XYZ file of C-alpha atoms in Angstrom:
169
model
C 69.905 88.608 104.847
C 68.329 87.314 107.916
C 68.959 83.853 106.578
C 72.505 84.297 105.947
C 72.869 85.372 109.623
C 71.193 82.492 110.889
C 73.442 80.291 108.538
C 76.493 81.981 109.728
C 75.564 81.603 113.513
C 74.969 77.907 112.951
C 78.207 77.636 111.206
C 80.046 79.415 113.942
C 78.433 76.916 116.662
C 80.507 74.142 114.790
C 83.613 76.120 113.700
C 86.286 78.058 115.469
C 86.814 80.579 112.405
C 84.807 81.897 109.387
C 86.620 83.385 106.624
C 85.414 85.784 104.016
C 86.519 85.433 100.507
C 86.130 87.700 97.578
C 85.598 87.140 93.676
C 85.022 90.232 91.225
C 83.842 89.453 87.789
C 83.948 92.680 85.288
C 82.388 92.646 81.983
C 82.469 95.802 79.643
C 80.092 95.917 76.691
C 80.221 98.509 73.624
C 77.604 98.287 70.901
C 76.245 95.000 71.742
C 79.855 93.255 71.964
C 81.603 92.219 75.004
C 85.026 94.168 74.781
C 86.498 93.267 78.207
C 86.238 90.565 80.765
C 88.187 89.561 83.594
C 87.890 87.849 87.141
C 89.781 88.788 90.231
C 90.048 86.531 93.317
C 91.466 88.024 96.656
C 90.543 88.840 100.285
C 89.913 92.469 100.443
C 87.605 92.945 102.966
C 88.467 95.909 105.196
C 88.402 96.192 108.915
C 85.129 98.232 108.874
C 83.589 95.482 106.976
C 84.646 92.713 109.333
C 83.041 94.867 112.236
C 80.073 95.323 110.025
C 79.653 91.388 109.558
C 80.270 90.804 113.156
C 77.678 93.308 114.042
C 75.148 91.833 111.729
C 75.529 88.111 112.637
C 75.262 88.948 116.329
C 72.482 91.522 116.028
C 75.007 93.790 118.136
C 74.312 96.995 116.206
C 71.564 97.800 113.939
C 73.995 98.191 110.830
C 72.188 98.079 107.266
C 72.742 95.203 104.895
C 75.468 95.407 102.198
C 73.532 96.115 99.006
C 75.310 98.923 97.223
C 78.127 98.925 94.730
C 80.203 102.008 94.056
C 82.981 102.571 91.298
C 85.950 104.685 91.791
C 88.923 105.970 90.027
C 91.608 105.610 92.663
C 94.409 103.203 92.029
C 96.255 103.186 95.692
C 96.263 99.602 96.910
C 93.702 98.202 99.367
C 94.589 99.210 103.020
C 92.789 97.373 105.880
C 91.953 100.458 107.360
C 90.132 101.897 104.283
C 86.721 102.950 105.009
C 85.904 104.502 101.548
C 86.836 104.260 97.886
C 89.900 106.582 97.165
C 87.953 108.497 94.443
C 84.527 107.340 94.236
C 82.546 108.430 91.012
C 79.506 110.478 91.585
C 78.625 111.102 87.742
C 78.530 109.789 84.111
C 75.940 107.061 85.026
C 78.629 105.334 87.112
C 77.617 106.560 90.632
C 76.928 104.496 93.760
C 73.821 102.242 93.201
C 71.751 99.632 94.749
C 73.032 95.989 93.431
C 70.900 93.135 92.934
C 71.719 91.164 95.975
C 71.316 86.925 96.043
C 72.756 84.285 97.773
C 74.536 81.711 95.607
C 76.666 78.465 96.091
C 80.294 78.207 96.062
C 81.062 75.282 98.254
C 77.844 74.495 100.266
C 74.307 75.872 99.458
C 73.836 79.513 99.845
C 77.609 80.257 101.393
C 78.157 83.232 99.123
C 76.704 86.664 98.943
C 76.372 88.081 95.442
C 76.252 91.684 94.490
C 75.445 92.522 90.672
C 75.178 95.445 89.111
C 74.786 96.720 85.279
C 75.806 100.534 84.750
C 75.353 102.324 81.540
C 78.194 104.982 81.101
C 77.029 108.324 79.957
C 80.764 109.669 79.457
C 84.156 108.752 79.669
C 85.540 107.466 82.799
C 88.625 105.330 83.813
C 87.562 102.990 86.370
C 89.998 101.307 88.884
C 88.094 100.529 91.837
C 85.118 99.128 93.480
C 83.487 98.936 96.948
C 80.520 97.166 98.403
C 78.675 99.394 100.838
C 75.561 99.258 103.260
C 74.143 102.842 102.377
C 73.528 104.854 99.315
C 75.917 107.505 100.538
C 78.699 107.188 103.240
C 77.795 104.155 105.141
C 80.386 101.309 106.042
C 82.164 99.614 103.455
C 82.724 95.823 103.569
C 85.404 95.615 100.812
C 87.347 97.529 98.351
C 88.994 96.039 95.308
C 91.502 97.889 92.971
C 91.606 96.316 89.386
C 93.328 97.142 86.068
C 91.990 100.306 84.464
C 88.934 100.228 82.344
C 87.885 103.348 79.982
C 84.274 103.722 79.298
C 82.948 105.607 76.518
C 79.257 107.073 76.371
C 76.663 104.074 76.363
C 79.131 101.473 77.450
C 77.771 98.824 80.105
C 79.781 97.925 82.742
C 78.799 94.880 84.526
C 80.260 93.931 87.861
C 79.532 90.737 89.910
C 81.141 90.894 93.346
C 81.027 87.829 95.545
C 81.929 87.126 98.921
C 81.946 83.466 99.936
C 81.842 82.521 103.546
C 84.012 79.546 104.527
C 84.937 77.480 107.348
C 88.655 77.768 108.109
């Protein structure tokens, strides 16, 4: 994350505005077969998430890095004032978990934060939302995305790749 902060600071020196994009890729696997796949692109960073990024870039506050993904059942549209998921899942193997965090290239080298998580469901749930957080519980939410409902079955794999490309605007 320190390299990302240094990269952002360098970019800010040459640019007046940095934008945060968003891309969510969802896969659902059942019995070894992919049964669902979809990609969403939007800008769903919430106000608290923008403050978190500003804190991290400027080393203003000691906020933790965004390394957790959480799933939920809420379907209310994203509001910039959201600070949590509408209905976070806390059971059936789909609870908030540490993601594999990397930087990948979208436009220029290492300009995108990527969080990847493969959950294994232990029961039936209807998934409708995801959030990226900086803590295993509570914490600050960078972004929230509402998506078309996905119904899990026992042993389904739900794979989420949540990307945040940073661009000079």
